CSV table of C-alpha atoms in Angstrom, one decimal:
chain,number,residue,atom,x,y,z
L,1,UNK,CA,-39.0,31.9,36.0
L,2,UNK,CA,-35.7,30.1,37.8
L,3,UNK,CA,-32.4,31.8,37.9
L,4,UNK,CA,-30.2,29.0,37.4
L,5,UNK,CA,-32.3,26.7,35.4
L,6,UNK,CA,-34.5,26.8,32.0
L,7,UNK,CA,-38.4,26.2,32.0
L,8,UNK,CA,-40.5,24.7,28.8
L,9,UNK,CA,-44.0,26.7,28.4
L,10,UNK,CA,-46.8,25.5,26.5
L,11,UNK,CA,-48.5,27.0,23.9
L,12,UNK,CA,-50.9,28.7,25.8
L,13,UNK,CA,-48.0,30.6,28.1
L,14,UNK,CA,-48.4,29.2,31.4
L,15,UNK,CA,-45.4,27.1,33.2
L,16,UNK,CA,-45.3,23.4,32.3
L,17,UNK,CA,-42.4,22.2,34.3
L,18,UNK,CA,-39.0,22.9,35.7
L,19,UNK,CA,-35.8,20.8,35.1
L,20,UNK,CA,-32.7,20.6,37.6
L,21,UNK,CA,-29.7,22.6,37.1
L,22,UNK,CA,-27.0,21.4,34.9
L,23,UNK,CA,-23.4,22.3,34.5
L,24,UNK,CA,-22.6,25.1,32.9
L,25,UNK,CA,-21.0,24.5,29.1
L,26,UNK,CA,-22.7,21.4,29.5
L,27,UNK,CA,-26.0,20.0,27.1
L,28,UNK,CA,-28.2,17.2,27.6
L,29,UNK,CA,-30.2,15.6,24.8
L,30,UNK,CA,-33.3,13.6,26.4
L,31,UNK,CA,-35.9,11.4,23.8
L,32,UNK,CA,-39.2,10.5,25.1
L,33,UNK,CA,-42.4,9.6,23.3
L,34,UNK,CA,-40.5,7.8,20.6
L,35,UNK,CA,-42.4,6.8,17.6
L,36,UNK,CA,-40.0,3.6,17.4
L,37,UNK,CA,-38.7,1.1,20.1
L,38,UNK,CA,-35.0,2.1,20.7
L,39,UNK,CA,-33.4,-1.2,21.7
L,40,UNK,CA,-30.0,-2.2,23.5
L,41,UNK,CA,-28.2,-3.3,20.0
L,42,UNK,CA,-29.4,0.4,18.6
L,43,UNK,CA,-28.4,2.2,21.7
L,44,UNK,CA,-25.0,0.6,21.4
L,45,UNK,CA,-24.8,1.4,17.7
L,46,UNK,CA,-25.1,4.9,18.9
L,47,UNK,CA,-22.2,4.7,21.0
L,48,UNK,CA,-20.0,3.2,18.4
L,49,UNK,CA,-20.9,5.8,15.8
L,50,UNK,CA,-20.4,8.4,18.7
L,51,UNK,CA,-17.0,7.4,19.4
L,52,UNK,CA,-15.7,7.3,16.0
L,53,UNK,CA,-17.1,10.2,14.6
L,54,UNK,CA,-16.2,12.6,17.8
L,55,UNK,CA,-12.6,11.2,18.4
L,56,UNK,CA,-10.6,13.6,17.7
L,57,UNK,CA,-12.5,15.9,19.5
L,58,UNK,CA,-13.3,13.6,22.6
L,59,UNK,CA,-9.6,13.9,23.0
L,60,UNK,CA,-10.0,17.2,24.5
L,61,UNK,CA,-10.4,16.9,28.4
L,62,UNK,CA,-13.2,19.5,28.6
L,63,UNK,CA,-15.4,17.2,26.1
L,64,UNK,CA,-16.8,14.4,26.8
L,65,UNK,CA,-19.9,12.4,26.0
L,66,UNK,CA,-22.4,10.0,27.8
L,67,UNK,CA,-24.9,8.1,26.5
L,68,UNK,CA,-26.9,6.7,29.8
L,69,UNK,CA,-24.0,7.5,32.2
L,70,UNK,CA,-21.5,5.4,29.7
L,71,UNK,CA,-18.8,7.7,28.8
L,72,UNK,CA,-18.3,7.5,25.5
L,73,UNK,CA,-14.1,6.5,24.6
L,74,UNK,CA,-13.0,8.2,21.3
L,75,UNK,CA,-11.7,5.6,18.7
L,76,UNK,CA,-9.2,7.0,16.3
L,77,UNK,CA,-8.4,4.1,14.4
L,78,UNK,CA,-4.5,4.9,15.3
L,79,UNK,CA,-2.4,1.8,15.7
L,80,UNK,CA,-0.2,2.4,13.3
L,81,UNK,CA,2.7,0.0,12.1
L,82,UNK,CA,6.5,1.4,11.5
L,83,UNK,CA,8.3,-0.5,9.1
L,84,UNK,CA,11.6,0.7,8.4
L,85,UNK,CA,10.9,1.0,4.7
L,86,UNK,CA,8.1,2.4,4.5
L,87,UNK,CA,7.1,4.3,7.9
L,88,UNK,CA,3.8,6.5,8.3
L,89,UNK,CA,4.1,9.8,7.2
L,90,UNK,CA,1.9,13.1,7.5
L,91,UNK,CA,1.8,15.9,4.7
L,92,UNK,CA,0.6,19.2,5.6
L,93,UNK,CA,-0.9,22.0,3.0
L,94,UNK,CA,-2.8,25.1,2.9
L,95,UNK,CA,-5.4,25.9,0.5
L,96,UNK,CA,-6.1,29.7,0.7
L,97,UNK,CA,-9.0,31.2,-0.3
L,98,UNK,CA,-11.6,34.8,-0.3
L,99,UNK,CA,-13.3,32.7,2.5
L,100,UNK,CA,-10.8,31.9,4.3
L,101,UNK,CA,-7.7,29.3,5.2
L,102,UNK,CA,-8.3,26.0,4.3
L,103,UNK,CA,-5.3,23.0,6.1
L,104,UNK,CA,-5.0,19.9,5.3
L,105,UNK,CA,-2.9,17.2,6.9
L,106,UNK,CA,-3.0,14.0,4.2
L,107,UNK,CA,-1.7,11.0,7.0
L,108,UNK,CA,-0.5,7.5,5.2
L,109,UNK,CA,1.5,4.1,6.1
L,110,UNK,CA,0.3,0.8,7.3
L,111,UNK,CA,-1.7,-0.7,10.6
L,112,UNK,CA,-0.7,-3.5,12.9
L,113,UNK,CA,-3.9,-3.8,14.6
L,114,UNK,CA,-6.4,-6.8,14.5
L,115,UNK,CA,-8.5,-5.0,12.3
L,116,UNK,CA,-6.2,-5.6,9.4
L,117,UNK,CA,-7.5,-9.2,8.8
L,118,UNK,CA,-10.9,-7.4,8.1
L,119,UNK,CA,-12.3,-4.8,5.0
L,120,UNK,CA,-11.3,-1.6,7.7
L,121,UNK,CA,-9.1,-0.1,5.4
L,122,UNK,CA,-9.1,2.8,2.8
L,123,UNK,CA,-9.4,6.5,3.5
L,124,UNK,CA,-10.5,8.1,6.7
L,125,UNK,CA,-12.0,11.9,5.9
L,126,UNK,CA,-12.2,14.2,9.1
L,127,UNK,CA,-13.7,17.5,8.6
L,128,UNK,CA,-13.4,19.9,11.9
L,129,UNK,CA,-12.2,17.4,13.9
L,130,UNK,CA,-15.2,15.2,12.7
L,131,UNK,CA,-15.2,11.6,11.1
L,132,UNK,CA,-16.9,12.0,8.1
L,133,UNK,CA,-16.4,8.4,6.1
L,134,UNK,CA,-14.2,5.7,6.8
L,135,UNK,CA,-13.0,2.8,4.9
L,136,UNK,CA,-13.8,4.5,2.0
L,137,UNK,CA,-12.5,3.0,-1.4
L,138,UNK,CA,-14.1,4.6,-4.1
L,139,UNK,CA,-12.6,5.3,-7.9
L,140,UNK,CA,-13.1,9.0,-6.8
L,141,UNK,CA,-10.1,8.7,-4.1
L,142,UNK,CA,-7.9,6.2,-6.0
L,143,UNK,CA,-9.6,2.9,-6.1
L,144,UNK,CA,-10.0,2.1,-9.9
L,145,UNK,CA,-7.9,-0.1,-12.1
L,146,UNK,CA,-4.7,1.8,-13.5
L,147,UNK,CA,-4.1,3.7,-9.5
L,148,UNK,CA,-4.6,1.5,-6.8
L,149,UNK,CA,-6.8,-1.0,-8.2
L,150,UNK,CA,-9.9,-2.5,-7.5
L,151,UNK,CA,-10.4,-3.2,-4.1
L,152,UNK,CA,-8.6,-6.1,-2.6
L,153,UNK,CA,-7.8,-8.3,0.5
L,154,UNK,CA,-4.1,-7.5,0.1
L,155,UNK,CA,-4.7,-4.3,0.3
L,156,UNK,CA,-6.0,-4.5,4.2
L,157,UNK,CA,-3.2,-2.8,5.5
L,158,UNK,CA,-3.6,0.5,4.2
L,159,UNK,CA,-4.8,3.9,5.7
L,160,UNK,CA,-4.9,7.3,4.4
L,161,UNK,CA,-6.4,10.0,7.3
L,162,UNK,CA,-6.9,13.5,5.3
L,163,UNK,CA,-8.1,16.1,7.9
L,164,UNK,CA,-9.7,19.2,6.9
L,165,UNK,CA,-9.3,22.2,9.1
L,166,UNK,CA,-11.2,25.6,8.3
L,167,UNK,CA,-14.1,27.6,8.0
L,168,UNK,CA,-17.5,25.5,7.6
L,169,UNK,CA,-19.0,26.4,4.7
L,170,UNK,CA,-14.8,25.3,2.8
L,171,UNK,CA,-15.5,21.6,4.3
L,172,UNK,CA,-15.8,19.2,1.4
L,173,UNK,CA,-18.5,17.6,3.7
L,174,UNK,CA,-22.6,17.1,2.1
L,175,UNK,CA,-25.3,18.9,3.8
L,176,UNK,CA,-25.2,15.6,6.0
L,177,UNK,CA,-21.8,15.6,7.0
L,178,UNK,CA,-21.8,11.9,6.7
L,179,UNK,CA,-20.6,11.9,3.6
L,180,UNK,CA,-17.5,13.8,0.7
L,181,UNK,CA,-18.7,16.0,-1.6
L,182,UNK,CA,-16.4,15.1,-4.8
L,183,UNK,CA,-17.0,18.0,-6.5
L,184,UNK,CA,-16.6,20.5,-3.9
L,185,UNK,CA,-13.2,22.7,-4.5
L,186,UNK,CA,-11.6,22.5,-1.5
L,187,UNK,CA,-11.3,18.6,-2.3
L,188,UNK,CA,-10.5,18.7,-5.8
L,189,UNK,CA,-7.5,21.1,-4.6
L,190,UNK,CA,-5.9,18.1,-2.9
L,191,UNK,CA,-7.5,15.5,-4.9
L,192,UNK,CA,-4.6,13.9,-7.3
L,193,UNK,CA,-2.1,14.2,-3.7
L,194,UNK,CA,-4.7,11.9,-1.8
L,195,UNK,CA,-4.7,9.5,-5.0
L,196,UNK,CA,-1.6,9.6,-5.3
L,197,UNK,CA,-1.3,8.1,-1.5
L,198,UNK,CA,-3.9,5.8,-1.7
L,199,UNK,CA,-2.0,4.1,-5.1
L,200,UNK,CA,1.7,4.1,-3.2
L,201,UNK,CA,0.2,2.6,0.1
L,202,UNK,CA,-1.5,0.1,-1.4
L,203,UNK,CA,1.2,-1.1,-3.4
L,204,UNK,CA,3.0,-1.2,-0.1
L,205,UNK,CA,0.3,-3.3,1.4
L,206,UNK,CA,0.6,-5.8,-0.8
L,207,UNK,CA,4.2,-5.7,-1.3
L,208,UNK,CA,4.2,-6.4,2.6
L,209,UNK,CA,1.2,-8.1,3.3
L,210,UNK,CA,2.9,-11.9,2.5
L,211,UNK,CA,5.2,-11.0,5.1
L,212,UNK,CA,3.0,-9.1,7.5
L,213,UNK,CA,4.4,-11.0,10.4
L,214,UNK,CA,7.5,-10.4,10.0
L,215,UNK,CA,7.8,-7.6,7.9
L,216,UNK,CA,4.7,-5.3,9.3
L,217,UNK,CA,3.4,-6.7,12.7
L,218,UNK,CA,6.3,-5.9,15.2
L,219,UNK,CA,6.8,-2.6,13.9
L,220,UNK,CA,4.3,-1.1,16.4
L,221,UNK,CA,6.7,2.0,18.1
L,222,UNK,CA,7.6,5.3,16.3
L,223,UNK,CA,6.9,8.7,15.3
L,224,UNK,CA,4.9,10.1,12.7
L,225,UNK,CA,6.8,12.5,10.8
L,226,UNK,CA,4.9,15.8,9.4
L,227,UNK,CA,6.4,17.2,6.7
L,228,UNK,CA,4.4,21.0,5.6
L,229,UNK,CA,4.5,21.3,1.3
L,230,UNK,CA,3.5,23.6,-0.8
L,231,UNK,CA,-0.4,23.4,-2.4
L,232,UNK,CA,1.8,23.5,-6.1
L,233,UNK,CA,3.9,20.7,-5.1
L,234,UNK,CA,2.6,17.0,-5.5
L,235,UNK,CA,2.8,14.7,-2.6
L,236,UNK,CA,4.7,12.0,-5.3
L,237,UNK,CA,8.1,13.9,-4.3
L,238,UNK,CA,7.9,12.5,-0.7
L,239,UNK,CA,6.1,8.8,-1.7
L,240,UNK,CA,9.0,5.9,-1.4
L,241,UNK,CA,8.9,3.5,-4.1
L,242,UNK,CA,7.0,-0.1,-3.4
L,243,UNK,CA,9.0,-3.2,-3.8
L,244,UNK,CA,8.1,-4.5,-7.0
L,245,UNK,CA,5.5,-7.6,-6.4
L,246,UNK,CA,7.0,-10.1,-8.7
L,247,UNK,CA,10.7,-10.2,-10.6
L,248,UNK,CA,10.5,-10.6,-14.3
L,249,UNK,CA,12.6,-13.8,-15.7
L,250,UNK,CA,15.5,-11.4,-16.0
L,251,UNK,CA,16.1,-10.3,-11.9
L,252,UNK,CA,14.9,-14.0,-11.3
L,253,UNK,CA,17.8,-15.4,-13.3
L,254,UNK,CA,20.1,-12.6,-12.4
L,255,UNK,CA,18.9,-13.5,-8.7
L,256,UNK,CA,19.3,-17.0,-8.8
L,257,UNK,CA,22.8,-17.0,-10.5
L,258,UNK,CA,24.5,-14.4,-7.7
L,259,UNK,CA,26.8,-17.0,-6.1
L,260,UNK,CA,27.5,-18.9,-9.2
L,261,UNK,CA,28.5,-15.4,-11.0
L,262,UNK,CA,30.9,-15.0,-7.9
L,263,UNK,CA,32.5,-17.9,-7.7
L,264,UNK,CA,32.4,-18.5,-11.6
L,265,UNK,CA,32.2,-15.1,-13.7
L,266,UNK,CA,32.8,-16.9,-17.0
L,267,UNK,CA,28.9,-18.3,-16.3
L,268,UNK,CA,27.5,-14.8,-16.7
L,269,UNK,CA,28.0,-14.6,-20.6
L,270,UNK,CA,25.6,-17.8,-20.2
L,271,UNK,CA,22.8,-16.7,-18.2
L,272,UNK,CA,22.9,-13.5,-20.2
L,273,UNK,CA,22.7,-15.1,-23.5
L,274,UNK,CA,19.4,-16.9,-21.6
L,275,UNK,CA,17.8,-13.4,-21.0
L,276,UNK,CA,18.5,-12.2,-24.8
L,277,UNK,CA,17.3,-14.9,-26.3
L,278,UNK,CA,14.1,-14.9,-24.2
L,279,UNK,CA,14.2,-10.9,-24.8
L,280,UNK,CA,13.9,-11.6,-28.1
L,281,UNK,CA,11.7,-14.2,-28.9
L,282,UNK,CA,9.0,-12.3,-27.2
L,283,UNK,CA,9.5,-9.1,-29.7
L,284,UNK,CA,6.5,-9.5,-31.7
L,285,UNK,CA,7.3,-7.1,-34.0
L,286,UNK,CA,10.3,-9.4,-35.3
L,287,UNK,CA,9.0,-12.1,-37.7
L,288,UNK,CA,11.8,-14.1,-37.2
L,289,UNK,CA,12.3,-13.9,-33.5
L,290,UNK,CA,12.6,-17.6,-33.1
L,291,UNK,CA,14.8,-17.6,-35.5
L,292,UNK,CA,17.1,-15.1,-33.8
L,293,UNK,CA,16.5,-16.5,-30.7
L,294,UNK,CA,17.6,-20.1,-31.2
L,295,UNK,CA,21.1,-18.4,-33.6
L,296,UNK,CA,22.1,-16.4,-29.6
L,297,UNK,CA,21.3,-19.7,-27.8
L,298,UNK,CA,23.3,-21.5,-30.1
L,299,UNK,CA,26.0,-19.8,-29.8
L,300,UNK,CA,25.9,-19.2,-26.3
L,301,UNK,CA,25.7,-23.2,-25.1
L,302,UNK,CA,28.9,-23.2,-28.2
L,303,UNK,CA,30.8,-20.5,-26.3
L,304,UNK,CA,30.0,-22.0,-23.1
L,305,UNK,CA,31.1,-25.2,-23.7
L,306,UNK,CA,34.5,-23.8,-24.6
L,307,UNK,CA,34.7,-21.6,-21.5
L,308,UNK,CA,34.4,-24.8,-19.3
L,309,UNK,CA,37.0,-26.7,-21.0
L,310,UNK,CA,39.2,-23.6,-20.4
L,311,UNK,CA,38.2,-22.1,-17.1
L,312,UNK,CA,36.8,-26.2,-15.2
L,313,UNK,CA,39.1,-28.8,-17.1
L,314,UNK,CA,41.7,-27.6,-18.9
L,315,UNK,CA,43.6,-30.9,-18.6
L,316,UNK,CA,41.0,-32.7,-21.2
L,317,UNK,CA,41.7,-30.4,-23.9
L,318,UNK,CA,43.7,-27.3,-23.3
L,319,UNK,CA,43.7,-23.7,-24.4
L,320,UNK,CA,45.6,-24.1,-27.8
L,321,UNK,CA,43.6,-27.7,-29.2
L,322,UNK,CA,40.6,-25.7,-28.0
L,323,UNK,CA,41.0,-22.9,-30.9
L,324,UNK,CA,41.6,-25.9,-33.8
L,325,UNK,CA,38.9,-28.4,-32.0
L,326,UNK,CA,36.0,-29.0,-34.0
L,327,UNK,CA,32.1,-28.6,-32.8
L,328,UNK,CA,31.9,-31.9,-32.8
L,329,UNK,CA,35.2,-32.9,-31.0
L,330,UNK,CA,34.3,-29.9,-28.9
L,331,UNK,CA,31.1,-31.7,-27.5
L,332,UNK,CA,32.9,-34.8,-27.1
L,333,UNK,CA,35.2,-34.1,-25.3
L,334,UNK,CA,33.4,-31.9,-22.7
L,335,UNK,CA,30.9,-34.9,-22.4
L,336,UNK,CA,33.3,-36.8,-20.9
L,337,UNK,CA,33.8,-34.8,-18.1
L,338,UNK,CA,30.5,-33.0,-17.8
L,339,UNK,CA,28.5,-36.0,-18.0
L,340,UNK,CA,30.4,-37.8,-15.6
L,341,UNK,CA,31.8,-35.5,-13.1
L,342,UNK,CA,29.3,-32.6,-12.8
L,343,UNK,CA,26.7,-33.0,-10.7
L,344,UNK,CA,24.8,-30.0,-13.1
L,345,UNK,CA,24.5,-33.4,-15.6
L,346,UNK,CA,23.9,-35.9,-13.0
L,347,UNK,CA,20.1,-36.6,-13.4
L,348,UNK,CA,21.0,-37.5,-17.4
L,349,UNK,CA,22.8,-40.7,-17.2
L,350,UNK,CA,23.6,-42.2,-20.8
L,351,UNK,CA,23.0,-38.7,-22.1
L,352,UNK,CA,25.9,-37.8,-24.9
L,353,UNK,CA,26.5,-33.6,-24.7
L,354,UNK,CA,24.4,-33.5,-28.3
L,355,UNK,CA,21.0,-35.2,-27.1
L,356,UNK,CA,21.1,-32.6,-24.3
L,357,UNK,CA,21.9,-29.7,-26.5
């Protein structure tokens, strides 16, 4: 028997061999006699599942692992981007329970590293310390149509990290621990606050991704700000709201008439007549929505013909003529200044103001 060592007996009792010493706190896992042929692009898959799996709890200086005298690097999958609107953010809870404290840390926002233009993306579960899945995107967490949508390319940007911290058998983990268990209470404790992340990050990711390098790529400095909730209060309170991925026709005509309305607020009456009359002509409920439509447009180009002649030429007609003028008269005699002077008009030469209306 050695003092400092270990022996392996065989069956019958008597000494097989000795090994030397080792460290003390320290294990080492030797495989001889393999059935299969371990080869260098398996032993370096081993080393890649090592360091993702044990990162967070490589990062402790008294751990470490080695895998034939490599040390194995923990990968954390960390490179966080900090746009101003819409910076990382960490969510603590507690879920407490007979068996024990349960805390979960729910971490969101976008990534800036070259893994981005790749299908790494999606939620990153960490039970003890321990990767459990990554780039997971299932309806369960929040990929399905009506949250965050089917999974996408524009959605590349996005990770959610929930860590679970507590007694073993409270870990949503299966009896694997490669896997999370859905059904198991702990997760659906904090499941509608992790949906709710995956949906609002992303949106973000494809608000932003268009713009990645300039709205997402040199945002690569910051802190991480951990905020500690309440289990009863949803995670939606803290969630900012994504841009909108598209203006409907009324922000894009709002948008594109900004300097006009500023230098010319009669034209807003115009452009507003526009949007009603487009408003309603899609109103299915309104049999004569076309009807109704064409009546406010007609009215409006009417009006706004009358709000040139007083606000743009006012030496043609004049305000007092302008309230006997006829419709006709009225047409005339803005065509002969619109058609010939406004460069609005300029791509209809020989046009008269009634062929155009």
């Amino acid at each position: 028997m050695m003092t400092n060592g270990f022996m392996i007996q065989a069956a019958i009792g008597r000494l097989a061999f000795t090994v030397p010493d080792i460290q003390e706190g320290s294990t080492i896992i030797e495989l001889n006699k393999l059935r299969i042929k371990v080869n260098e692009a398996q032993i370096e898959a081993l080393k890649t599942h090592l360091c993702r799996v044990y990162a967070l709890i490589l990062e402790d200086e008294n751990i470490w692992l080695e895998v034939n005298g490599d040390v194995i690097e923990p990968q954390k999958f960390e490179a966080w981007s900090f746009p101003p609107e819409f910076p990382p953010s960490a969510i603590v809870k507690r879920i407490q329970s007979k068996q024990g404290e349960v805390v979960v840390t729910t971490k969101y926002g976008l990534m800036v590293d070259p893994s981005t233009e790749s299908w790494e993306y999606g939620v990153y579960v960490y039970c003890n310390r321990r990767l459990i899945t990554a780039d997971l995107r299932s309806q369960e967490v929040g990929f399905v149509s009506g949250q965050a949508g089917i999974e996408h390319n524009a959605m590349n940007l996005a990770r959610i990290e929930i860590a679970f911290e507590g007694p073993a058998e409270l870990m949503p983990w299966n009896s694997r621990k490669d896997a999370l268990n859905y059904n198991h209470q702990t997760f659906l404790a904090i499941r509608d606050d992790l949906i709710q992340a995956v949906t609002n990050t992303a949106k973000w990711s494809k608000a932003l991704r268009p713009d990645y390098a300039e709205k997402v790529q040199p945002f690569s400095q910051g802190e991480i700000e951990t905020t500690e909730l309440p289990l009863a209060e949803s995670i939606r309170t803290r969630l900012p709201n994504p841009p909108k991925l598209r203006k409907d026709y009324k922000e894009t005509i709002i948008s594109a008439n900004q300097t006009l309305r500023r230098e010319k607020p009669w034209v807003r009456g115009l452009y507003e007549g526009v949007i009603a009359a487009e408003h309603i002509s899609r109103m299915k409920t309104l049999s004569q929505r076309n009807r109704i439509a064409w009546i406010i447009l007609d009215s409006t180009v009417e009006i706004a013909l009358k709000e040139y002649a007083v606000y743009e030429d006012q030496s043609s007609i004049g305000v007092e003529p302008l309230k006997k003028i006829s419709r006709e008269g009225l047409h005339e005699k803005v065509a002969e200044s619109v058609l010939n002077a406004d460069p609005i008009w300029g791509d209809c030469p020989g046009a008269t103001i009634n062929e155009i209306y």
